[in-house]
Backbone as a ProteinNet text record, in pm:
[ID]
protein_1_A
[PRIMARY]
MICVPITEFSPNSFSRCMSEAASIGDIVELRLDFLGKNPFPSADAFRKKPIIATVRKKTEGGASG
[TERTIARY]
-1504.4	-1435.8	-1287	-1225.3	-1083.2	-1004.1	-897.3	-805.3	-673.8	-628.4	-505.7	-397.8	-287.2	-178.9	-84.4	-33.4	66.1	200.1	296	427.7	538.3	539.6	640.9	733	859.8	957.7	966.9	943.9	955.8	818.6	813	684.8	614.8	689.8	627.9	560.9	630.2	571.9	454.3	466.5	359.8	233.9	248.4	134.2	70.2	152.6	100.9	21.9	76.4	9.4	-118.6	-123.6	-245.8	-359.8	-331.6	-434.6	-482	-387.3	-422.2	-501.8	-457.4	-524.8	-667.5	-686.7	-819.6	-915.7	-862.8	-950	-979.9	-900.2	-916.6	-988.8	-941.5	-990.8	-1102.2	-1160.3	-1264.1	-1202.1	-1086.8	-1011.6	-865.8	-796.5	-654.7	-575.5	-474.6	-386.2	-258.2	-227.6	-105	1.5	99.2	207.2	313.3	295.9	382.1	524.5	545.4	680.5	768.1	707.7	785.3	832.5	761.5	802.8	919.4	937.7	1047.1	1031.6	1136.9	1134	1097.1	1058.7	1015.6	883.6	858.4	731.9	612.9	503.1	382.1	319.8	291.3	230.3	83.1	29.7	-110.3	-202	-308	-402.9	-530.2	-524.4	-642.7	-700.4	-617.1	-659.2	-772.2	-782.6	-883.4	-963.1	-997.4	-1071	-1200.1	-1261.6	-1389.6	-1373.8	-1250.1	-1224	-1181.7	-1223.6	-1171.1	-1022.5	-945.6	-802.6	-764.6	-659.1	-596.4	-450.3	-401	-260.9	-188.8	-83.7	-9.9	138.9	204.7	350.6	389.7	462.6	499.9	649.7	689.1	830.2	879	1010.6	1066.2	1023.7	1014.5	975.5	830	754	614.2	597.8	709.4	702.8	710.3	743.1	750.1	888.8	898.5	1023.4	1098.5	1037.3	1104.6	1164.7	1253.1	1324.7	1254.9
752.8	663.2	667.4	550.2	539.8	487.8	560.2	518.7	477.2	356.3	304.6	295.1	372.6	364.9	248.9	186.7	80.2	139	143.1	202.8	105.2	-11.3	-113.1	-125.9	-155.9	-167.2	-307.6	-411.1	-547.5	-599.7	-678	-732.4	-816.9	-894.1	-976.5	-890.5	-788.3	-697.4	-621.3	-581.6	-508.8	-595.3	-724.6	-816.9	-834.1	-853.3	-872.1	-748.9	-632.5	-508.8	-484.7	-529.8	-515.2	-591.1	-711.6	-790.1	-719.9	-668.7	-598.5	-471.6	-395.9	-270.5	-295.3	-402.3	-434.5	-469.5	-525.1	-560.4	-439.8	-333.2	-215	-101.8	-70.7	49.1	24.1	135.6	132.2	142.7	210	229.8	197.7	136.8	105.1	185.2	258.5	334.1	254.8	218.9	146.7	247.6	269	363.3	289.6	285.9	209	262.4	388.2	444.2	370.3	309.6	236.3	101.8	43.3	-85.2	-72.2	44.2	62.6	-31.7	-109.4	-203.1	-344	-361	-492.1	-529.1	-659	-699.8	-666.3	-630.8	-597.9	-726	-731.8	-851.7	-866.2	-984.2	-1012.2	-923.4	-877.2	-789.3	-862.9	-993.4	-1072.7	-1035.8	-986.7	-960.6	-858.6	-767.5	-662.7	-642.7	-747.4	-738.5	-658.8	-659.2	-589.9	-449.9	-405.2	-271.1	-177.5	-51.8	45.8	68.8	90.9	117.8	246.9	307.2	423.6	384.2	390	359.5	490.7	519.2	644.3	618.6	707.4	710.4	855.4	878	1014.8	1035	1155	1192.7	1219	1216.6	1248.5	1386	1481	1617.4	1623.9	1516.8	1510.1	1412.1	1373.4	1281	1134.4	1107.2	969.7	909.1	785.2	711.8	703.4	748.5	739.9	875.2	869.6	987.7	1072
765.8	675.3	707.7	713.8	749.3	629.9	594.5	488.8	554.9	525.8	585.4	477.5	490.7	391.3	421.1	315.5	328.3	284.2	376.4	348.4	386.6	324	350.7	230.5	254.9	147.7	88	167	114.1	73.3	-35.9	-81.4	25.8	104.5	209.2	314.9	361.4	460.8	402.3	275.8	207.4	204.7	169.3	164.3	301.3	402.6	538.2	581.9	554.7	594	513.7	388.3	309.2	376	425	492.9	619.2	697.1	820.6	791.3	692.3	658.5	610.6	534.2	483.7	596.5	704.2	816.2	905.4	894	978.9	906.5	785.9	717.3	618.3	574.7	471.7	332.7	325.5	202	232.1	135.6	152.5	49.8	97.7	8	-10.7	-134.8	-166.3	-206.1	-120	-148.6	-229.4	-360.3	-449.1	-453.9	-416.1	-413.9	-311.5	-210.3	-111.1	-164.5	-260.4	-315.6	-412.3	-470.6	-565.8	-683.3	-711.3	-823.9	-780.2	-655.1	-608	-674.6	-693.2	-755.5	-666.6	-729.7	-654.8	-601.1	-472	-414.6	-454.3	-435.7	-466.7	-383.2	-445.1	-375.8	-336.1	-325.8	-290.2	-154.4	-64	73.6	84.4	-11.1	2.3	-126	-190.9	-316.7	-304.9	-189.6	-172.6	-115.3	-99.4	-45	-157.6	-150.7	-246.3	-219.1	-324.9	-307.7	-377.7	-325.1	-386.1	-405.5	-526.6	-553.8	-580.6	-501.6	-517.6	-531.4	-602.8	-613.1	-588.6	-480	-443.4	-457.1	-498	-502.9	-361.4	-342.9	-210.5	-165.1	-256.6	-218.9	-171.5	-198.9	-155.4	-39.1	22.8	135	97.4	-28.5	-76.6	-63	-103.8	-92.6	-224.8	-335.3	-465.5	-504.1	-602.3	-646.2	-738.5
[MASK]
+++++++++++++++++++++++++++++++++++++++++++++++++++++++++++++++++

């Protein structure tokens, strides 16, 4: 089983990568700490894929404080 994390800062890049990840992996991890306060993009690209949504602190390797 392959899990593909999405670690993009802009909503447009995040959306593009969600589509790519859904075509490659079995599970998609949405690293929401990378989006910050940007709006969450549509998740239509992987409706049939399991997702993991995570928010990590910088001390845990994340992009948020």
